[in-house]
Short mmCIF file of C-alpha atoms in Angstrom, two decimals:
data_model
loop_
_atom_site.label_atom_id
_atom_site.label_comp_id
_atom_site.label_asym_id
_atom_site.label_seq_id
_atom_site.Cartn_x
_atom_site.Cartn_y
_atom_site.Cartn_z
CA UNK N 1 13.20 -154.28 -214.50
CA UNK N 2 15.88 -152.25 -216.23
CA UNK N 3 17.18 -149.43 -214.89
CA UNK N 4 16.46 -145.55 -216.72
CA UNK N 5 18.75 -143.12 -214.58
CA UNK N 6 16.10 -140.03 -215.36
CA UNK N 7 17.00 -137.21 -213.25
CA UNK N 8 15.24 -134.27 -213.34
CA UNK N 9 16.40 -131.31 -211.95
CA UNK N 10 12.93 -129.20 -212.19
CA UNK N 11 9.85 -129.01 -209.55
CA UNK N 12 7.37 -132.31 -209.84
CA UNK N 13 4.73 -131.97 -212.53
CA UNK N 14 2.62 -131.21 -209.84
CA UNK N 15 2.61 -127.82 -208.90
CA UNK N 16 5.19 -125.32 -210.81
CA UNK N 17 3.74 -122.39 -212.00
CA UNK N 18 4.44 -121.78 -215.86
CA UNK N 19 3.59 -118.53 -217.86
CA UNK N 20 0.63 -119.57 -220.81
CA UNK N 21 1.57 -119.93 -224.17
CA UNK N 22 -0.71 -117.55 -226.81
CA UNK N 23 -3.39 -120.02 -228.89
CA UNK N 24 -1.34 -119.11 -231.81
CA UNK N 25 1.01 -121.15 -230.83
CA UNK N 26 -0.51 -123.76 -231.46
CA UNK N 27 -0.36 -126.12 -234.84
CA UNK N 28 -0.72 -129.66 -235.46
CA UNK N 29 -1.47 -132.10 -237.17
CA UNK N 30 -3.19 -135.28 -237.34
CA UNK N 31 -4.88 -134.53 -234.08
CA UNK N 32 -8.58 -135.23 -233.04
CA UNK N 33 -11.40 -132.96 -231.35
CA UNK N 34 -15.05 -133.20 -230.21
CA UNK N 35 -17.74 -133.95 -233.24
CA UNK N 36 -20.53 -132.41 -230.85
CA UNK N 37 -20.95 -130.94 -227.60
CA UNK N 38 -19.88 -132.69 -224.35
CA UNK N 39 -23.09 -134.11 -222.91
CA UNK N 40 -21.90 -136.40 -219.53
CA UNK N 41 -24.17 -139.08 -218.41
CA UNK N 42 -24.34 -138.35 -215.46
CA UNK N 43 -24.21 -135.17 -213.52
CA UNK N 44 -25.56 -133.26 -210.18
CA UNK N 45 -26.84 -129.54 -210.14
CA UNK N 46 -27.05 -127.20 -207.74
CA UNK N 47 -27.98 -123.71 -208.16
CA UNK N 48 -27.52 -123.70 -211.92
CA UNK N 49 -24.11 -125.06 -211.79
CA UNK N 50 -22.48 -128.49 -212.02
CA UNK N 51 -21.34 -130.11 -208.81
CA UNK N 52 -19.58 -133.44 -209.16
CA UNK N 53 -17.36 -135.26 -206.65
CA UNK N 54 -15.04 -138.29 -207.88
CA UNK N 55 -16.51 -140.98 -209.06
CA UNK N 56 -16.24 -143.89 -207.03
CA UNK N 57 -14.27 -147.28 -207.76
CA UNK N 58 -15.24 -150.32 -209.23
CA UNK N 59 -16.84 -152.19 -206.80
CA UNK N 60 -16.91 -149.27 -204.64
CA UNK N 61 -14.12 -149.62 -203.27
CA UNK N 62 -10.15 -149.34 -204.30
CA UNK N 63 -8.91 -152.71 -203.60
CA UNK N 64 -5.53 -151.70 -202.42
CA UNK N 65 -2.99 -155.06 -201.60
CA UNK N 66 0.22 -153.89 -200.18
CA UNK N 67 0.83 -155.46 -196.91
CA UNK N 68 1.21 -152.67 -193.93
CA UNK N 69 4.29 -152.01 -192.61
CA UNK N 70 4.12 -154.05 -189.24
CA UNK N 71 3.39 -156.84 -191.17
CA UNK N 72 6.35 -157.08 -193.88
CA UNK N 73 8.86 -158.69 -192.03
CA UNK N 74 6.28 -161.68 -190.89
CA UNK N 75 4.84 -161.76 -194.79
CA UNK N 76 8.58 -162.09 -195.82
CA UNK N 77 9.53 -164.92 -193.16
CA UNK N 78 5.95 -167.13 -194.56
CA UNK N 79 7.36 -166.54 -198.22
CA UNK N 80 10.75 -168.19 -198.02
CA UNK N 81 8.70 -171.16 -196.63
CA UNK N 82 6.57 -171.81 -199.46
CA UNK N 83 6.70 -172.91 -203.09
CA UNK N 84 8.17 -169.88 -205.58
CA UNK N 85 7.33 -168.60 -208.33
CA UNK N 86 9.71 -166.44 -210.80
CA UNK N 87 8.17 -162.94 -212.13
CA UNK N 88 9.23 -161.49 -215.41
CA UNK N 89 9.36 -157.71 -215.68
CA UNK N 90 6.24 -157.18 -217.42
CA UNK N 91 4.77 -159.76 -214.93
CA UNK N 92 6.01 -157.22 -212.19
CA UNK N 93 4.22 -154.90 -213.66
CA UNK N 94 1.15 -156.48 -213.73
CA UNK N 95 1.32 -157.06 -209.47
CA UNK N 96 2.65 -153.65 -209.65
CA UNK N 97 -1.31 -152.65 -210.99
CA UNK N 98 -3.21 -155.50 -209.06
CA UNK N 99 -1.15 -154.50 -205.73
CA UNK N 100 -2.70 -149.98 -206.28
CA UNK N 101 -6.00 -150.97 -207.50
CA UNK N 102 -6.17 -150.31 -210.54
CA UNK N 103 -7.78 -152.96 -211.79
CA UNK N 104 -10.25 -152.77 -209.08
CA UNK N 105 -12.30 -155.16 -207.66
CA UNK N 106 -9.63 -157.66 -208.69
CA UNK N 107 -7.44 -159.17 -205.72
CA UNK N 108 -5.01 -160.63 -207.65
CA UNK N 109 -4.13 -162.41 -210.76
CA UNK N 110 -7.39 -164.32 -212.30
CA UNK N 111 -8.77 -167.16 -211.46
CA UNK N 112 -10.33 -169.25 -214.25
CA UNK N 113 -14.71 -167.86 -213.95
CA UNK N 114 -13.04 -164.58 -214.16
CA UNK N 115 -10.46 -164.95 -217.22
CA UNK N 116 -13.03 -166.50 -219.17
CA UNK N 117 -15.38 -163.94 -218.28
CA UNK N 118 -13.10 -161.29 -219.84
CA UNK N 119 -11.73 -163.37 -222.65
CA UNK N 120 -15.74 -164.01 -223.40
CA UNK N 121 -17.18 -161.07 -222.46
CA UNK N 122 -15.22 -158.08 -221.41
CA UNK N 123 -16.16 -157.25 -218.07
CA UNK N 124 -17.08 -159.27 -215.05
CA UNK N 125 -19.92 -159.84 -212.95
CA UNK N 126 -20.23 -159.00 -208.93
CA UNK N 127 -21.90 -161.15 -206.55
CA UNK N 128 -24.39 -158.33 -206.09
CA UNK N 129 -24.97 -159.01 -210.01
CA UNK N 130 -23.65 -155.30 -211.41
CA UNK N 131 -21.44 -155.89 -213.84
CA UNK N 132 -17.96 -154.07 -214.22
CA UNK N 133 -15.50 -153.84 -216.92
CA UNK N 134 -12.41 -155.96 -217.56
CA UNK N 135 -10.88 -156.28 -220.64
CA UNK N 136 -7.92 -157.68 -221.48
CA UNK N 137 -7.06 -160.76 -218.72
CA UNK N 138 -4.36 -160.30 -216.07
CA UNK N 139 -2.68 -163.74 -215.73
CA UNK N 140 0.68 -165.11 -214.94
CA UNK N 141 1.33 -168.34 -216.48
CA UNK N 142 3.88 -171.37 -215.59
CA UNK N 143 5.29 -174.27 -216.97
CA UNK N 144 5.15 -177.70 -216.13
CA UNK N 145 7.69 -177.90 -213.74
CA UNK N 146 6.78 -175.21 -211.30
CA UNK N 147 3.10 -176.40 -211.41
CA UNK N 148 5.16 -179.89 -209.83
CA UNK N 149 7.25 -178.01 -207.84
CA UNK N 150 3.77 -176.52 -206.06
CA UNK N 151 2.11 -179.60 -205.79
CA UNK N 152 -0.93 -179.24 -203.18
CA UNK N 153 0.78 -176.20 -201.96
CA UNK N 154 -2.51 -173.45 -201.49
CA UNK N 155 0.08 -170.28 -201.65
CA UNK N 156 3.25 -169.32 -203.85
CA UNK N 157 5.69 -166.75 -203.13
CA UNK N 158 5.83 -164.03 -206.26
CA UNK N 159 9.93 -164.03 -206.93
CA UNK N 160 11.74 -161.30 -208.27
CA UNK N 161 14.42 -161.71 -211.38
CA UNK N 162 16.95 -161.52 -207.88
CA UNK N 163 14.68 -164.21 -206.04
CA UNK N 164 13.20 -161.21 -203.80
CA UNK N 165 9.58 -162.05 -202.46
CA UNK N 166 7.41 -159.96 -204.23
CA UNK N 167 4.04 -160.80 -203.19
CA UNK N 168 2.20 -164.31 -202.01
CA UNK N 169 -0.12 -165.52 -203.85
CA UNK N 170 -3.11 -167.07 -201.93
CA UNK N 171 -5.86 -169.86 -202.13
CA UNK N 172 -4.36 -170.08 -205.75
CA UNK N 173 -6.09 -172.31 -208.36
CA UNK N 174 -4.32 -173.72 -211.68
CA UNK N 175 -6.07 -174.11 -214.99
CA UNK N 176 -5.22 -174.83 -218.29
CA UNK N 177 -3.67 -171.77 -220.52
CA UNK N 178 -5.11 -171.55 -223.61
CA UNK N 179 -2.91 -169.55 -226.04
CA UNK N 180 -4.46 -169.05 -229.18
CA UNK N 181 -7.75 -168.61 -227.75
CA UNK N 182 -6.57 -166.00 -225.22
CA UNK N 183 -4.66 -163.92 -228.05
CA UNK N 184 -7.55 -164.53 -230.95
CA UNK N 185 -10.01 -162.78 -228.22
CA UNK N 186 -7.88 -160.39 -227.09
CA UNK N 187 -6.08 -159.05 -230.77
CA UNK N 188 -8.87 -160.18 -233.39
CA UNK N 189 -5.73 -162.56 -235.00
CA UNK N 190 -3.19 -164.97 -234.44
CA UNK N 191 -1.29 -163.64 -237.42
CA UNK N 192 3.14 -163.90 -235.72
CA UNK N 193 3.90 -160.62 -235.02
CA UNK N 194 1.68 -159.10 -232.28
CA UNK N 195 4.27 -157.40 -229.61
CA UNK N 196 3.05 -158.59 -226.71
CA UNK N 197 1.63 -161.99 -226.94
CA UNK N 198 5.11 -162.85 -228.74
CA UNK N 199 6.90 -161.92 -225.29
CA UNK N 200 4.28 -162.94 -222.76
CA UNK N 201 2.12 -165.66 -224.16
CA UNK N 202 3.31 -167.43 -226.90
CA UNK N 203 6.81 -168.92 -224.82
CA UNK N 204 4.73 -168.59 -221.40
CA UNK N 205 4.14 -171.92 -219.55
CA UNK N 206 0.49 -174.18 -220.60
CA UNK N 207 -0.95 -173.48 -217.14
CA UNK N 208 -2.28 -169.80 -215.74
CA UNK N 209 -2.35 -169.08 -211.66
CA UNK N 210 -4.35 -167.60 -209.77
CA UNK N 211 -5.56 -166.21 -206.50
CA UNK N 212 -5.40 -163.04 -203.91
CA UNK N 213 -2.65 -161.14 -203.79
CA UNK N 214 -0.32 -160.02 -200.71
CA UNK N 215 2.22 -157.30 -202.05
CA UNK N 216 4.89 -157.35 -199.61
CA UNK N 217 6.22 -153.83 -200.50
CA UNK N 218 5.17 -151.09 -202.57
CA UNK N 219 6.67 -151.60 -206.36
CA UNK N 220 9.61 -149.94 -206.99
CA UNK N 221 11.94 -149.12 -210.08
CA UNK N 222 14.33 -147.25 -208.95
CA UNK N 223 14.68 -145.69 -212.09
CA UNK N 224 14.39 -141.33 -210.98
CA UNK N 225 10.80 -141.92 -211.92
CA UNK N 226 8.81 -143.54 -208.78
CA UNK N 227 7.78 -140.04 -207.79
CA UNK N 228 5.67 -139.78 -210.63
CA UNK N 229 4.18 -143.05 -210.18
CA UNK N 230 1.19 -141.88 -208.35
CA UNK N 231 -1.53 -144.81 -207.33
CA UNK N 232 -5.11 -144.08 -207.49
CA UNK N 233 -5.26 -143.88 -203.81
CA UNK N 234 -2.71 -140.72 -204.40
CA UNK N 235 -4.38 -139.08 -207.52
CA UNK N 236 -7.47 -139.15 -205.55
CA UNK N 237 -5.93 -137.20 -202.71
CA UNK N 238 -4.35 -135.12 -205.42
CA UNK N 239 -7.30 -134.38 -207.47
CA UNK N 240 -9.39 -133.57 -204.09
CA UNK N 241 -6.48 -130.81 -203.03
CA UNK N 242 -6.51 -129.46 -206.00
CA UNK N 243 -10.41 -129.16 -205.26
CA UNK N 244 -11.43 -130.80 -208.55
CA UNK N 245 -15.02 -131.21 -209.62
CA UNK N 246 -14.11 -133.12 -212.60
CA UNK N 247 -11.25 -134.90 -213.79
CA UNK N 248 -10.48 -135.73 -217.77
CA UNK N 249 -8.00 -138.17 -218.57
CA UNK N 250 -5.76 -138.34 -221.11
CA UNK N 251 -2.99 -141.51 -222.16
CA UNK N 252 -0.64 -141.45 -224.28
CA UNK N 253 2.41 -143.31 -225.49
CA UNK N 254 4.50 -140.98 -227.22
CA UNK N 255 5.65 -137.36 -227.00
CA UNK N 256 3.34 -134.47 -226.18
CA UNK N 257 3.18 -132.51 -228.79
CA UNK N 258 0.73 -128.95 -229.42
CA UNK N 259 -2.17 -130.81 -230.84
CA UNK N 260 -2.59 -132.99 -228.40
CA UNK N 261 -1.85 -129.77 -225.85
CA UNK N 262 -4.72 -128.31 -227.94
CA UNK N 263 -6.96 -130.92 -227.64
CA UNK N 264 -6.53 -131.40 -223.66
CA UNK N 265 -6.96 -127.49 -223.08
CA UNK N 266 -10.25 -127.51 -225.81
CA UNK N 267 -11.54 -130.23 -223.50
CA UNK N 268 -11.55 -128.00 -220.17
CA UNK N 269 -12.91 -124.66 -222.13
CA UNK N 270 -15.79 -127.06 -222.94
CA UNK N 271 -15.91 -128.54 -219.49
CA UNK N 272 -15.71 -125.30 -217.83
CA UNK N 273 -18.38 -124.12 -220.53
CA UNK N 274 -20.81 -126.79 -218.59
CA UNK N 275 -20.71 -125.56 -215.84
CA UNK N 276 -17.81 -127.38 -213.62
CA UNK N 277 -15.55 -124.67 -211.70
CA UNK N 278 -12.40 -126.52 -211.39
CA UNK N 279 -12.46 -129.66 -214.18
CA UNK N 280 -8.31 -131.14 -213.75
CA UNK N 281 -6.61 -132.68 -216.40
CA UNK N 282 -4.58 -135.69 -216.21
CA UNK N 283 -2.34 -136.61 -218.24
CA UNK N 284 -1.43 -139.77 -217.63
CA UNK N 285 1.69 -142.15 -220.16
CA UNK N 286 1.79 -145.39 -220.48
CA UNK N 287 4.81 -146.61 -218.30
CA UNK N 288 4.63 -150.47 -218.71
CA UNK N 289 6.11 -152.35 -221.43
CA UNK N 290 6.06 -150.78 -224.81
CA UNK N 291 7.36 -152.13 -228.01
CA UNK N 292 10.85 -151.90 -229.38
CA UNK N 293 10.42 -148.57 -232.23
CA UNK N 294 8.50 -146.60 -228.69
CA UNK N 295 10.25 -143.96 -227.20
CA UNK N 296 11.07 -145.27 -223.97
CA UNK N 297 9.49 -144.23 -220.73
CA UNK N 298 12.12 -141.68 -218.96
CA UNK N 299 12.64 -139.70 -222.87
CA UNK N 300 9.01 -139.24 -222.67
CA UNK N 301 8.46 -137.72 -219.17
CA UNK N 302 11.63 -135.76 -219.87
CA UNK N 303 10.15 -133.97 -223.21
CA UNK N 304 6.45 -133.86 -221.06
CA UNK N 305 8.84 -131.88 -218.38
CA UNK N 306 9.39 -129.68 -221.57
CA UNK N 307 5.73 -129.15 -222.08
CA UNK N 308 4.95 -128.17 -218.81
CA UNK N 309 8.42 -125.84 -218.53
CA UNK N 310 7.51 -123.88 -222.04
CA UNK N 311 3.77 -123.46 -221.05
CA UNK N 312 2.38 -125.58 -223.49
CA UNK N 313 0.20 -127.50 -220.55
CA UNK N 314 -0.81 -125.22 -217.30
CA UNK N 315 0.66 -127.22 -214.40
CA UNK N 316 -1.67 -125.50 -212.30
CA UNK N 317 -4.82 -127.65 -213.44
CA UNK N 318 -2.45 -130.61 -214.94
CA UNK N 319 -0.94 -133.55 -213.17
CA UNK N 320 1.28 -135.86 -215.03
CA UNK N 321 1.42 -138.86 -213.81
CA UNK N 322 2.65 -142.62 -214.75
CA UNK N 323 0.43 -145.11 -215.98
CA UNK N 324 2.05 -148.24 -214.70
CA UNK N 325 0.19 -151.32 -217.29
CA UNK N 326 1.97 -152.89 -219.93
CA UNK N 327 0.89 -152.39 -223.10
CA UNK N 328 -1.17 -154.78 -225.56
CA UNK N 329 -1.61 -153.01 -228.87
CA UNK N 330 -5.26 -154.99 -228.80
CA UNK N 331 -7.18 -151.74 -230.60
CA UNK N 332 -10.86 -151.13 -228.94
CA UNK N 333 -10.78 -154.61 -226.71
CA UNK N 334 -7.46 -152.71 -224.74
CA UNK N 335 -9.13 -149.10 -224.57
CA UNK N 336 -11.54 -150.40 -222.31
CA UNK N 337 -9.07 -151.61 -219.72
CA UNK N 338 -7.30 -148.20 -220.03
CA UNK N 339 -10.52 -146.58 -219.91
CA UNK N 340 -11.61 -148.43 -216.33
CA UNK N 341 -8.53 -148.34 -214.98
CA UNK N 342 -8.81 -143.82 -215.09
CA UNK N 343 -12.27 -144.63 -213.14
CA UNK N 344 -10.14 -146.19 -210.25
CA UNK N 345 -7.66 -142.86 -210.31
CA UNK N 346 -11.31 -140.53 -209.96
CA UNK N 347 -11.36 -139.84 -213.83
CA UNK N 348 -15.10 -139.30 -214.35
CA UNK N 349 -14.28 -138.23 -218.26
CA UNK N 350 -11.58 -139.67 -220.90
CA UNK N 351 -10.87 -138.51 -223.78
CA UNK N 352 -10.20 -141.54 -227.19
CA UNK N 353 -8.96 -140.15 -229.95
CA UNK N 354 -8.26 -142.07 -233.80
CA UNK N 355 -7.71 -145.65 -233.41
CA UNK N 356 -6.46 -145.81 -230.06
CA UNK N 357 -4.11 -147.97 -228.24
CA UNK N 358 -3.99 -149.73 -232.06
CA UNK N 359 -0.51 -150.54 -234.26
CA UNK N 360 0.29 -152.07 -237.46
CA UNK N 361 -1.21 -155.44 -238.86
CA UNK N 362 1.95 -157.39 -237.75
CA UNK N 363 2.09 -159.11 -241.76
CA UNK N 364 0.23 -156.72 -244.03
CA UNK N 365 0.30 -153.09 -244.78
CA UNK N 366 -2.50 -151.83 -243.22
CA UNK N 367 -3.77 -151.09 -239.53
CA UNK N 368 -4.82 -153.86 -237.45
CA UNK N 369 -8.06 -152.62 -236.57
CA UNK N 370 -10.22 -149.65 -237.73
CA UNK N 371 -9.42 -146.27 -236.47
CA UNK N 372 -12.94 -145.08 -235.03
CA UNK N 373 -13.97 -148.70 -233.43
CA UNK N 374 -12.19 -147.98 -230.69
CA UNK N 375 -14.23 -144.61 -229.65
CA UNK N 376 -17.21 -146.62 -230.87
CA UNK N 377 -16.61 -149.48 -228.49
CA UNK N 378 -16.39 -147.02 -225.02
CA UNK N 379 -19.36 -145.35 -225.89
CA UNK N 380 -21.48 -149.00 -225.41
CA UNK N 381 -18.97 -150.89 -223.78
CA UNK N 382 -20.70 -152.95 -220.14
CA UNK N 383 -19.24 -151.94 -217.12
CA UNK N 384 -17.79 -148.17 -218.51
CA UNK N 385 -22.06 -146.58 -218.29
CA UNK N 386 -20.47 -143.89 -215.41
CA UNK N 387 -17.35 -142.94 -217.18
CA UNK N 388 -18.11 -140.02 -220.30
CA UNK N 389 -16.20 -140.39 -223.29
CA UNK N 390 -15.03 -137.64 -225.28
CA UNK N 391 -14.95 -138.30 -228.79
CA UNK N 392 -13.00 -136.36 -231.12
CA UNK N 393 -13.03 -135.68 -235.27
CA UNK N 394 -9.71 -134.77 -237.01
CA UNK N 395 -8.27 -131.73 -237.31
CA UNK N 396 -5.06 -130.80 -239.33
CA UNK N 397 -2.32 -128.18 -239.30
CA UNK N 398 -4.00 -125.92 -241.84
CA UNK N 399 -0.57 -124.31 -244.05
CA UNK N 400 -3.13 -120.97 -245.23
CA UNK N 401 -3.35 -119.97 -241.90
CA UNK N 402 -0.41 -121.57 -240.19
CA UNK N 403 -2.26 -122.93 -237.21
CA UNK N 404 -4.32 -126.11 -236.23
CA UNK N 405 -8.17 -125.89 -238.02
CA UNK N 406 -10.64 -129.19 -238.63
CA UNK N 407 -10.51 -130.54 -241.75
CA UNK N 408 -11.84 -129.22 -244.50
CA UNK N 409 -12.48 -132.00 -247.51
CA UNK N 410 -13.10 -129.20 -249.90
CA UNK N 411 -9.56 -128.33 -249.78
CA UNK N 412 -7.31 -130.98 -248.86
CA UNK N 413 -4.21 -130.27 -250.32
CA UNK N 414 -3.93 -126.99 -247.63
CA UNK N 415 -4.28 -129.58 -244.83
CA UNK N 416 -0.57 -131.15 -243.16
CA UNK N 417 -0.95 -134.59 -241.67
CA UNK N 418 1.73 -135.89 -239.27
CA UNK N 419 1.34 -139.20 -237.97
CA UNK N 420 3.73 -140.64 -235.28
CA UNK N 421 5.41 -142.78 -237.22
CA UNK N 422 5.75 -139.01 -239.14
CA UNK N 423 7.23 -137.65 -236.27
CA UNK N 424 9.81 -140.21 -235.45
CA UNK N 425 10.96 -140.14 -238.52
CA UNK N 426 11.45 -136.95 -238.92
CA UNK N 427 13.43 -136.40 -235.83
CA UNK N 428 15.19 -139.39 -236.30
CA UNK N 429 16.36 -137.37 -239.76
CA UNK N 430 17.60 -134.32 -237.87
CA UNK N 431 14.25 -132.66 -239.98
CA UNK N 432 11.85 -130.51 -238.03
CA UNK N 433 8.29 -130.37 -238.24
CA UNK N 434 6.36 -127.38 -239.36
CA UNK N 435 6.71 -124.26 -236.33
CA UNK N 436 4.26 -125.16 -234.07
CA UNK N 437 4.39 -128.25 -233.62
CA UNK N 438 5.95 -129.03 -230.68
CA UNK N 439 7.31 -126.85 -228.52
CA UNK N 440 11.35 -126.27 -228.77
CA UNK N 441 12.41 -127.83 -225.50
CA UNK N 442 10.40 -130.57 -226.20
CA UNK N 443 11.51 -131.53 -229.89
CA UNK N 444 15.36 -130.84 -229.11
CA UNK N 445 14.28 -133.48 -225.92
CA UNK N 446 12.85 -136.02 -229.17
CA UNK N 447 15.96 -135.68 -230.89
CA UNK N 448 18.42 -136.04 -228.24
CA UNK N 449 16.78 -140.00 -227.96
CA UNK N 450 17.35 -140.66 -231.44
CA UNK N 451 21.04 -139.25 -231.50
CA UNK N 452 21.49 -141.24 -227.91
CA UNK N 453 20.86 -144.15 -230.12
CA UNK N 454 23.49 -146.52 -231.06
CA UNK N 455 23.58 -148.16 -234.75
CA UNK N 456 23.35 -152.25 -234.17
CA UNK N 457 25.26 -154.19 -237.10
CA UNK N 458 23.85 -157.44 -236.43
CA UNK N 459 20.44 -156.05 -238.01
CA UNK N 460 18.60 -155.77 -234.27
CA UNK N 461 17.03 -152.71 -232.52
CA UNK N 462 19.69 -150.22 -230.69
CA UNK N 463 19.14 -149.59 -227.38
CA UNK N 464 18.12 -146.46 -226.42
CA UNK N 465 20.54 -144.54 -223.68
CA UNK N 466 18.57 -143.58 -220.74
CA UNK N 467 17.53 -139.99 -220.69
#
């Protein structure tokens, strides 16, 4: 994986105390807020208050697949004697996801039965008959030549681009890779131009290989950001250390602006009103593969640092960590995966807004998914019954008040909507948004990213200079 040398000189996000910003400093456009009061699906009450421990992982136990340190040399020696399968950068990210238990109860790349259940039912049935959600296939593709080299072997070594052994895949199963069916069922279309499909499926091998993983060492990227890549087990320890009685998760793949922050602080206020004593926010930016026009992770993390430094979010009640999953942009299908993974990290509330995991249609000028379907699907998805979904309605920047307000359809001319695309366009053109849209340091960081881009004369997207 390409290195992004972002070195933060400040104290990590987890504990740095900051002065809070006045509520009047918040202003935003195009953000969603709760339509109704939060009504969690299950609560424990004591003495008139609300009491809740961390939610159990799917299957009851985290599937942590990293080999214990005393056995790592032995496993490297074993791997040296096996047929080898090369991992792409995205494959390595999936090894990372699996190794830490984000996809529990999966214990490796999917076998055919797991793949088919995921593709057709968006869930897995466990041995005890219970159902857990699983909406995106986590699979490893190989080509005809690799399949022939594996032969009758029941184990293979998974190696990185430098031929270093990363993991062993045991008791393997090789089966056909139905690419068109996989794309159609994951995205609801086979139109050309789907970023993840183009990157990982259309040119991939005709076979999939599944089995149980033994990951030889924890996955590290040496990009200055590894200290923010907390595993589900590490996050659970952090929440317990802080005395969390509720954890609410918010995922994003863009810079945080004040509308996002107001959404998160308002959610905490509502949880306190319900009777929780110490709800903790998990601000969880996606850190795996993203499409070329998204802001790179190193720049987003620097921007998030400014949000905490300037008091837009309270670091005493906020944990910022990187979610290592690659991004599919598969809308209502993918948002189930994002929610399910946060259960394994200990979150019992999940914030969902407009068009989660969505994107524009790759060949037509329209959104690929209905903007409301993501939150509707989450409220009905099999295997997510234990997770409390927090849907939001639209709010925008009210020009008459100079602050965020719920959108009033009787006076639409008074409201300003700034989409993520518009925000990026303003930054590219060195234009400023309305005062209060984003903290000054954060906006300056976003502008710094676009300033760093080297123009490409051949029509290709420019490469970002690391933060």
